[in-house]
Structures are given as C-alpha cells and as structure tokens.
Amino acid sequence: MSGLSILNVDAVRAAPLSREPYSYILGEGVLRPEAVDDLRRDFPDIAKPGYLTVDEVQLKGRFKDLIEELESDAFSAVMSEKFGIDLVSCPRLTTIMKRSQPKYGAIHTDGPSKVMTLLVYMNDAWEAPAGGRLRVLYDGQNFEPYAVEVPPTMGTLFAFLRADNSWHGHRPFEGERRVVQVAWVRDAAELERKKKRNRTAQFLKGIFGR
C-alpha cells in the first residue's frame, strides 16, 4: 500500500477475522522490523497515566509518522476491506498510553458512538502472567472463560467492531504499558466531545492524582 512505510499491511490482511463472540482481528508483526528501533526511541515521554490524545502529546520522528499512517485514509481503507464496513468516512480519535494503573482494564464494550477500536501494542516483552493482557470476553462480569488473550508486545494489533456484546478488558496491571489506540467514531461532533472529555479527565488527574 503506497504511503505506508511503518505499518505492515500484509500482516494486517493476513490476520484471521473472527466473528465470535463479536467481530475482531488479532495480528502480529504489523510494525515493520526496520522501524521498531526508531519507534521505541521516539515513543513520547509521557509521565501521566492513562490515555492522552495526540493533541496533548509531543509527537516526533518515526512515531509521529506512525500516527499519521494509522490515521490515514489509506489505512482506513485496509481496515474497511478487512471488516466489510466503511471506515474511511469516519472521523478518527487517536490516543496514546505509556503508564497503566491497577484500576484500568475493567470489563466494558466501548460506547455506541464508536464504530471500531484498534490497539497497537509497543512493549518489547511482557512478563506479567495475566495483568495487562486484554481478553475477548463473553459477558460483562467474568474474565474467564475468554475467547482470546492479546499479548501486549511490540507489533501486536487488536481491532474489533463495537457491538452491544463486544466485552473486553484485562486484569489489573501497574507500570509501563505502551499502546496506541485508534477509534473510528460516527461523526465529527462526537470526536470533539471525546477529546474534550479526555482533556477534562487528564486535568482532574493532575489536580487529584487519580
């Protein structure tokens, strides 16, 4: 795919599409090996826990290039082809996390304003046996049984179509957990609302340390 020099589109296309318990893909090697060292070096130095929008983070180098590729129409076209749904016309909200807190990972489905959510993990290794490993779940209460568990290691991609039963979450983890999230939302007004809400949440964390 012309213009995508960091994302390995072939790896995305090769990822199996599962329809149970909801529509998702789990792929590996979606970051080209020759780009990994630069991406590791250029990952933002974020002190705050949780997800920050790209507007709140200083982007540079190859990591900035990665964000541009993830938000591009070319990549949205690849994901549209994969899931059989138009994503090119959807606004995109990209957020970045470096530090996780134990309270993160509660089981949820994502809100109905989202069409699809994609996660690209960027951790060199993952030693925690269960904590921080996202699971595709069957209900809103239980971490077991699960359909699949996502290793949050470098170049792993997980994407799913939002549905009333798109339950997912992970057991508590505290520490560094590098991940980029892209959400395709239904309209531009919803995109601005989510950005404003995220800025407010980060502001309150700064005041109250939560």
Coordinates of N, CA, C and O in Angstrom, one line a residue, residues 36-165:
V36 N 11.2 -0.5 14.1 CA 10.9 -0.7 15.5 C 11.9 0.1 16.4 O 11.5 0.7 17.4
D37 N 13.2 0.1 16.1 CA 14.2 0.8 16.9 C 13.8 2.3 17.0 O 13.9 2.9 18.0
D38 N 13.5 2.8 15.8 CA 13.1 4.3 15.8 C 11.8 4.5 16.6 O 11.7 5.6 17.2
L39 N 10.9 3.6 16.4 CA 9.6 3.8 17.2 C 9.8 3.7 18.7 O 9.2 4.5 19.4
R40 N 10.6 2.8 19.1 CA 11.0 2.7 20.5 C 11.6 4.0 21.0 O 11.3 4.5 22.1
R41 N 12.6 4.5 20.2 CA 13.3 5.7 20.6 C 12.3 7.0 20.6 O 12.4 7.8 21.5
D42 N 11.4 7.0 19.7 CA 10.6 8.2 19.5 C 9.3 8.2 20.3 O 8.5 9.1 20.2
F43 N 9.0 7.1 21.0 CA 7.7 7.0 21.7 C 7.7 8.1 22.8 O 8.7 8.4 23.4
P44 N 6.6 8.8 22.9 CA 6.5 10.0 23.7 C 6.9 9.7 25.2 O 6.5 8.7 25.7
D45 N 7.6 10.6 25.8 CA 7.9 10.5 27.2 C 6.8 11.1 28.0 O 6.8 12.2 28.4
I46 N 5.8 10.2 28.3 CA 4.6 10.6 29.0 C 4.7 10.2 30.4 O 4.9 9.1 30.8
A47 N 4.5 11.2 31.3 CA 4.5 11.0 32.8 C 3.2 10.6 33.3 O 3.1 9.8 34.3
K48 N 2.1 11.1 32.7 CA 0.8 10.9 33.3 C 0.3 9.4 32.9 O 0.6 8.9 31.9
P49 N -0.5 8.8 33.8 CA -1.1 7.5 33.5 C -2.3 7.7 32.6 O -2.8 8.8 32.5
G50 N -2.7 6.7 31.9 CA -3.9 6.7 31.1 C -3.6 7.2 29.7 O -2.5 7.4 29.3
Y51 N -4.8 7.2 28.9 CA -4.7 7.6 27.5 C -4.7 9.1 27.4 O -5.5 9.8 28.0
L52 N -3.8 9.7 26.5 CA -3.8 11.1 26.1 C -4.1 11.1 24.6 O -3.6 10.3 23.9
T53 N -4.8 12.2 24.2 CA -5.0 12.4 22.8 C -3.7 12.9 22.1 O -2.8 13.4 22.8
V54 N -3.6 12.7 20.8 CA -2.4 13.1 20.1 C -2.2 14.6 20.3 O -1.0 15.1 20.2
D55 N -3.2 15.4 20.5 CA -3.1 16.8 20.7 C -2.4 17.2 22.0 O -1.9 18.3 22.2
E56 N -2.4 16.3 22.9 CA -1.8 16.5 24.3 C -0.4 16.0 24.4 O 0.2 16.2 25.5
V57 N 0.1 15.4 23.4 CA 1.4 14.7 23.4 C 2.3 15.3 22.3 O 1.9 15.6 21.2
Q58 N 3.6 15.4 22.7 CA 4.6 15.9 21.7 C 5.0 14.7 20.8 O 5.7 13.8 21.3
L59 N 4.6 14.8 19.6 CA 5.0 13.7 18.6 C 6.2 14.1 17.9 O 6.4 15.3 17.5
K60 N 7.0 13.1 17.6 CA 8.3 13.4 16.9 C 8.7 12.1 16.1 O 8.3 11.0 16.4
G61 N 9.5 12.4 15.1 CA 10.2 11.3 14.4 C 9.3 10.3 13.8 O 8.2 10.5 13.3
R62 N 9.8 9.0 13.9 CA 9.0 7.9 13.3 C 7.7 7.6 14.0 O 6.8 7.1 13.4
F63 N 7.7 7.9 15.3 CA 6.4 7.7 16.0 C 5.4 8.6 15.4 O 4.2 8.2 15.3
K64 N 5.7 9.9 15.1 CA 4.8 10.8 14.5 C 4.3 10.2 13.2 O 3.1 10.3 12.8
D65 N 5.3 9.7 12.4 CA 4.9 9.1 11.1 C 3.9 7.9 11.3 O 3.0 7.7 10.5
L66 N 4.1 7.1 12.4 CA 3.2 6.0 12.7 C 1.8 6.5 12.9 O 0.8 6.0 12.4
I67 N 1.7 7.6 13.7 CA 0.3 8.1 14.0 C -0.3 8.6 12.7 O -1.5 8.4 12.4
E68 N 0.5 9.3 11.8 CA -0.1 9.7 10.5 C -0.6 8.6 9.7 O -1.6 8.6 9.0
E69 N 0.2 7.5 9.7 CA -0.2 6.3 8.9 C -1.5 5.7 9.5 O -2.4 5.3 8.8
L70 N -1.6 5.6 10.8 CA -2.8 5.0 11.5 C -4.0 5.8 11.2 O -5.1 5.2 11.1
E71 N -3.9 7.1 11.1 CA -5.0 8.0 10.9 C -5.3 8.2 9.4 O -6.3 8.9 9.1
S72 N -4.5 7.6 8.5 CA -4.7 7.9 7.1 C -5.9 7.2 6.5 O -6.3 6.2 7.0
D73 N -6.4 7.8 5.4 CA -7.4 7.1 4.7 C -7.0 5.8 4.1 O -7.8 4.9 3.9
A74 N -5.7 5.8 3.7 CA -5.2 4.5 3.1 C -5.3 3.4 4.1 O -5.7 2.2 3.7
F75 N -4.9 3.6 5.4 CA -5.1 2.5 6.3 C -6.5 2.2 6.7 O -6.9 1.1 6.8
S76 N -7.3 3.3 6.7 CA -8.8 3.1 7.0 C -9.4 2.2 5.9 O -10.3 1.4 6.1
A77 N -8.9 2.4 4.7 CA -9.4 1.6 3.5 C -9.0 0.1 3.7 O -9.8 -0.8 3.4
V78 N -7.8 -0.2 4.2 CA -7.4 -1.5 4.5 C -8.3 -2.2 5.6 O -8.8 -3.3 5.4
M79 N -8.6 -1.4 6.6 CA -9.5 -1.9 7.7 C -10.9 -2.1 7.2 O -11.6 -3.0 7.6
S80 N -11.3 -1.2 6.3 CA -12.7 -1.3 5.8 C -12.8 -2.6 5.0 O -13.8 -3.3 5.1
E81 N -11.8 -2.9 4.2 CA -11.8 -4.1 3.4 C -11.8 -5.3 4.3 O -12.5 -6.3 4.0
K82 N -11.0 -5.2 5.4 CA -10.9 -6.4 6.3 C -12.3 -6.7 7.0 O -12.7 -7.9 7.1
F83 N -13.0 -5.7 7.4 CA -14.2 -5.9 8.2 C -15.5 -5.7 7.4 O -16.6 -6.0 7.9
G84 N -15.3 -5.3 6.1 CA -16.5 -5.2 5.3 C -17.4 -4.1 5.7 O -18.7 -4.2 5.6
I85 N -16.8 -2.9 6.1 CA -17.6 -1.8 6.6 C -16.8 -0.5 6.2 O -15.6 -0.5 6.1
D86 N -17.6 0.6 5.9 CA -16.9 1.8 5.5 C -16.4 2.5 6.7 O -17.1 3.0 7.6
L87 N -15.1 2.6 6.8 CA -14.4 3.3 7.9 C -13.7 4.6 7.4 O -13.4 5.5 8.2
V88 N -13.6 4.7 6.1 CA -12.9 5.9 5.5 C -13.6 7.2 5.8 O -13.1 8.2 6.1
S89 N -15.0 7.1 5.9 CA -15.8 8.3 6.1 C -15.9 8.6 7.6 O -16.5 9.7 7.9
C90 N -15.4 7.8 8.5 CA -15.5 8.0 9.9 C -14.3 8.9 10.4 O -13.2 8.6 10.1
P91 N -14.6 9.9 11.3 CA -13.5 10.6 11.9 C -12.8 9.6 12.9 O -13.3 8.6 13.3
R92 N -11.5 10.0 13.1 CA -10.6 9.1 13.9 C -10.1 9.8 15.2 O -9.7 11.0 15.1
L93 N -10.2 9.1 16.3 CA -9.6 9.6 17.5 C -8.5 8.7 18.0 O -8.7 7.6 18.2
T94 N -7.3 9.3 18.0 CA -6.1 8.5 18.4 C -5.6 9.0 19.8 O -5.5 10.1 20.1
T95 N -5.4 8.0 20.6 CA -4.9 8.2 22.0 C -3.7 7.3 22.2 O -3.5 6.3 21.6
I96 N -2.8 7.7 23.2 CA -1.6 7.0 23.5 C -1.5 6.8 25.0 O -1.8 7.8 25.8
M97 N -1.0 5.7 25.4 CA -0.8 5.4 26.8 C 0.6 4.8 27.0 O 1.1 4.0 26.2
K98 N 1.3 5.3 28.0 CA 2.6 4.7 28.4 C 2.5 4.1 29.8 O 3.2 3.0 30.0
R99 N 1.7 4.6 30.7 CA 1.6 4.1 32.1 C 0.2 3.6 32.4 O -0.7 4.4 32.2
S100 N 0.1 2.5 33.0 CA -1.1 1.9 33.4 C -1.2 1.9 34.9 O -0.2 1.8 35.6
Q101 N -2.5 2.0 35.4 CA -2.8 1.9 36.8 C -3.6 0.7 37.1 O -4.3 0.2 36.2
P102 N -3.6 0.2 38.3 CA -4.4 -1.0 38.7 C -5.9 -0.9 38.4 O -6.6 -1.9 38.1
K103 N -6.4 0.3 38.4 CA -7.9 0.5 38.2 C -8.3 0.4 36.7 O -9.5 0.3 36.4
Y104 N -7.3 0.3 35.8 CA -7.6 0.2 34.4 C -8.0 -1.2 34.0 O -7.6 -2.1 34.7
G105 N -8.7 -1.4 32.9 CA -9.0 -2.7 32.4 C -10.3 -3.3 32.8 O -10.6 -4.4 32.4
A106 N -11.2 -2.5 33.4 CA -12.5 -3.0 33.8 C -13.2 -3.5 32.5 O -13.1 -2.9 31.5
I107 N -14.0 -4.6 32.7 CA -14.7 -5.1 31.5 C -15.8 -4.1 31.0 O -16.5 -3.6 31.8
H108 N -15.8 -3.9 29.7 CA -16.7 -3.0 29.1 C -16.9 -3.3 27.6 O -16.2 -4.2 27.1
T109 N -17.7 -2.6 26.9 CA -18.0 -2.9 25.5 C -17.5 -1.7 24.6 O -17.5 -1.9 23.4
D110 N -17.1 -0.6 25.1 CA -17.0 0.7 24.4 C -18.4 1.3 24.1 O -19.3 0.6 24.0
G111 N -18.4 2.6 24.0 CA -19.7 3.3 23.8 C -20.2 3.2 22.4 O -19.4 3.0 21.4
P112 N -21.5 3.4 22.2 CA -22.1 3.2 20.9 C -21.7 4.3 19.9 O -22.0 4.2 18.7
S113 N -21.0 5.4 20.4 CA -20.5 6.4 19.4 C -19.3 5.9 18.6 O -19.0 6.4 17.6
K114 N -18.7 4.8 19.1 CA -17.6 4.2 18.3 C -18.1 3.2 17.3 O -19.0 2.4 17.6
V115 N -17.4 3.1 16.2 CA -17.7 2.1 15.2 C -16.7 1.0 15.3 O -17.0 -0.2 15.3
M116 N -15.4 1.3 15.4 CA -14.4 0.3 15.6 C -13.2 0.9 16.5 O -13.0 2.1 16.4
T117 N -12.6 0.0 17.2 CA -11.4 0.4 18.0 C -10.3 -0.5 17.6 O -10.4 -1.7 17.4
L118 N -9.1 0.1 17.5 CA -7.9 -0.6 17.2 C -6.8 -0.3 18.2 O -6.6 0.9 18.6
L119 N -6.0 -1.3 18.6 CA -4.9 -1.2 19.5 C -3.7 -1.7 18.9 O -3.7 -2.8 18.4
V120 N -2.6 -0.9 19.0 CA -1.3 -1.4 18.5 C -0.4 -1.3 19.8 O -0.1 -0.2 20.3
Y121 N 0.2 -2.5 20.2 CA 1.0 -2.5 21.4 C 2.5 -2.4 21.0 O 2.9 -2.8 19.9
M122 N 3.2 -1.8 21.9 CA 4.6 -1.4 21.6 C 5.6 -1.7 22.8 O 6.5 -1.0 23.1
N123 N 5.3 -2.8 23.5 CA 6.2 -3.3 24.6 C 7.1 -4.4 24.1 O 6.7 -5.3 23.5
D124 N 8.4 -4.2 24.5 CA 9.4 -5.2 24.0 C 9.1 -6.6 24.5 O 9.4 -7.6 23.8
A125 N 8.7 -6.7 25.7 CA 8.3 -8.0 26.3 C 7.2 -7.8 27.3 O 6.9 -6.7 27.7
W126 N 6.6 -8.9 27.8 CA 5.6 -8.8 28.8 C 5.7 -10.0 29.7 O 5.4 -11.1 29.4
E127 N 6.1 -9.7 30.9 CA 6.4 -10.7 31.9 C 5.2 -11.0 32.8 O 5.1 -12.1 33.4
A128 N 4.3 -10.0 32.9 CA 3.1 -10.3 33.8 C 2.3 -11.4 33.3 O 1.9 -11.4 32.1
P129 N 2.0 -12.4 34.1 CA 1.3 -13.6 33.6 C -0.1 -13.4 33.2 O -0.5 -14.0 32.2
A130 N -0.8 -12.4 33.8 CA -2.2 -12.2 33.4 C -2.5 -10.7 33.3 O -3.2 -10.2 32.4
G131 N -1.9 -9.9 34.2 CA -2.2 -8.5 34.3 C -1.8 -7.8 33.0 O -0.8 -8.0 32.4
G132 N -2.7 -6.9 32.5 CA -2.4 -6.1 31.3 C -2.6 -6.8 30.0 O -2.5 -6.2 29.0
R133 N -3.1 -8.0 30.0 CA -3.3 -8.8 28.8 C -4.8 -8.7 28.4 O -5.6 -9.4 29.1
L134 N -5.1 -7.9 27.5 CA -6.6 -7.8 27.1 C -7.2 -9.1 26.7 O -6.5 -9.9 26.0
R135 N -8.4 -9.3 27.1 CA -9.1 -10.5 26.7 C -10.4 -10.2 26.0 O -11.1 -9.3 26.4
V136 N -10.8 -11.0 25.0 CA -12.1 -11.0 24.4 C -13.0 -11.9 25.2 O -12.7 -13.1 25.4
L137 N -14.1 -11.3 25.7 CA -14.9 -11.9 26.8 C -16.3 -12.2 26.3 O -16.8 -11.6 25.3
Y138 N -17.0 -13.0 27.0 CA -18.3 -13.4 26.7 C -19.4 -12.7 27.4 O -20.6 -12.7 27.0
D139 N -19.1 -12.0 28.5 CA -20.1 -11.2 29.2 C -19.4 -10.1 30.0 O -18.2 -9.9 29.9
G140 N -20.2 -9.3 30.7 CA -19.6 -8.1 31.3 C -19.2 -8.3 32.8 O -18.9 -7.4 33.5
Q141 N -19.1 -9.6 33.2 CA -18.8 -9.9 34.6 C -17.5 -10.7 34.8 O -16.9 -10.6 35.8
N142 N -17.2 -11.6 33.8 CA -16.2 -12.6 34.1 C -15.0 -12.5 33.1 O -15.2 -12.4 31.9
F143 N -13.8 -12.6 33.7 CA -12.6 -12.7 32.9 C -12.3 -14.1 32.3 O -11.5 -14.3 31.4
E144 N -13.0 -15.1 32.8 CA -12.9 -16.4 32.3 C -14.3 -17.0 32.2 O -15.2 -16.7 33.1
P145 N -14.6 -17.8 31.2 CA -13.7 -18.1 30.0 C -13.5 -16.9 29.1 O -14.3 -16.0 29.2
Y146 N -12.5 -17.0 28.3 CA -12.3 -15.9 27.3 C -12.0 -16.6 25.9 O -11.5 -17.7 25.8
A147 N -12.3 -15.8 24.9 CA -12.1 -16.3 23.5 C -10.7 -16.2 23.1 O -10.2 -17.1 22.4
V148 N -10.0 -15.1 23.5 CA -8.6 -15.0 23.1 C -8.0 -14.0 24.1 O -8.7 -13.1 24.6
E149 N -6.7 -14.1 24.3 CA -5.9 -13.2 25.1 C -4.9 -12.5 24.2 O -4.2 -13.2 23.5
V150 N -4.8 -11.2 24.4 CA -3.9 -10.4 23.5 C -2.6 -10.1 24.2 O -2.6 -9.4 25.2
P151 N -1.5 -10.6 23.7 CA -0.2 -10.2 24.2 C 0.2 -8.8 23.9 O 0.2 -8.5 22.7
P152 N 0.5 -7.9 24.8 CA 0.7 -6.5 24.5 C 2.1 -6.2 24.1 O 2.8 -5.3 24.6
T153 N 2.7 -7.1 23.2 CA 4.0 -7.0 22.8 C 4.2 -6.2 21.5 O 3.2 -6.1 20.7
M154 N 5.4 -5.8 21.2 CA 5.7 -5.0 20.0 C 5.1 -5.5 18.7 O 5.4 -6.6 18.3
G155 N 4.3 -4.7 18.1 CA 3.8 -5.0 16.8 C 2.5 -5.9 16.8 O 2.0 -6.3 15.7
T156 N 2.0 -6.1 18.0 CA 0.7 -6.8 18.1 C -0.4 -5.8 17.8 O -0.5 -4.7 18.4
L157 N -1.4 -6.2 17.0 CA -2.6 -5.4 16.7 C -3.8 -6.2 17.1 O -4.0 -7.3 16.7
F158 N -4.7 -5.5 17.7 CA -6.1 -6.0 18.0 C -7.1 -4.9 17.6 O -6.9 -3.8 18.0
A159 N -8.1 -5.3 16.8 CA -9.1 -4.4 16.4 C -10.5 -5.1 16.4 O -10.5 -6.3 16.1
F160 N -11.5 -4.4 16.8 CA -12.8 -5.0 16.9 C -13.9 -4.0 16.5 O -13.7 -2.8 16.7
L161 N -15.0 -4.5 16.0 CA -16.2 -3.7 15.7 C -17.0 -3.6 17.0 O -17.2 -4.6 17.7
R162 N -17.3 -2.4 17.4 CA -18.1 -2.1 18.6 C -19.5 -2.8 18.4 O -20.1 -2.6 17.4
A163 N -19.9 -3.5 19.5 CA -21.3 -4.1 19.5 C -21.8 -4.1 20.9 O -21.0 -3.8 21.9
D164 N -23.0 -4.4 21.1 CA -23.6 -4.4 22.5 C -22.9 -5.6 23.3 O -23.0 -5.5 24.5
N165 N -22.3 -6.5 22.6 CA -21.7 -7.6 23.3 C -20.2 -7.7 23.1 O -19.5 -8.7 23.3

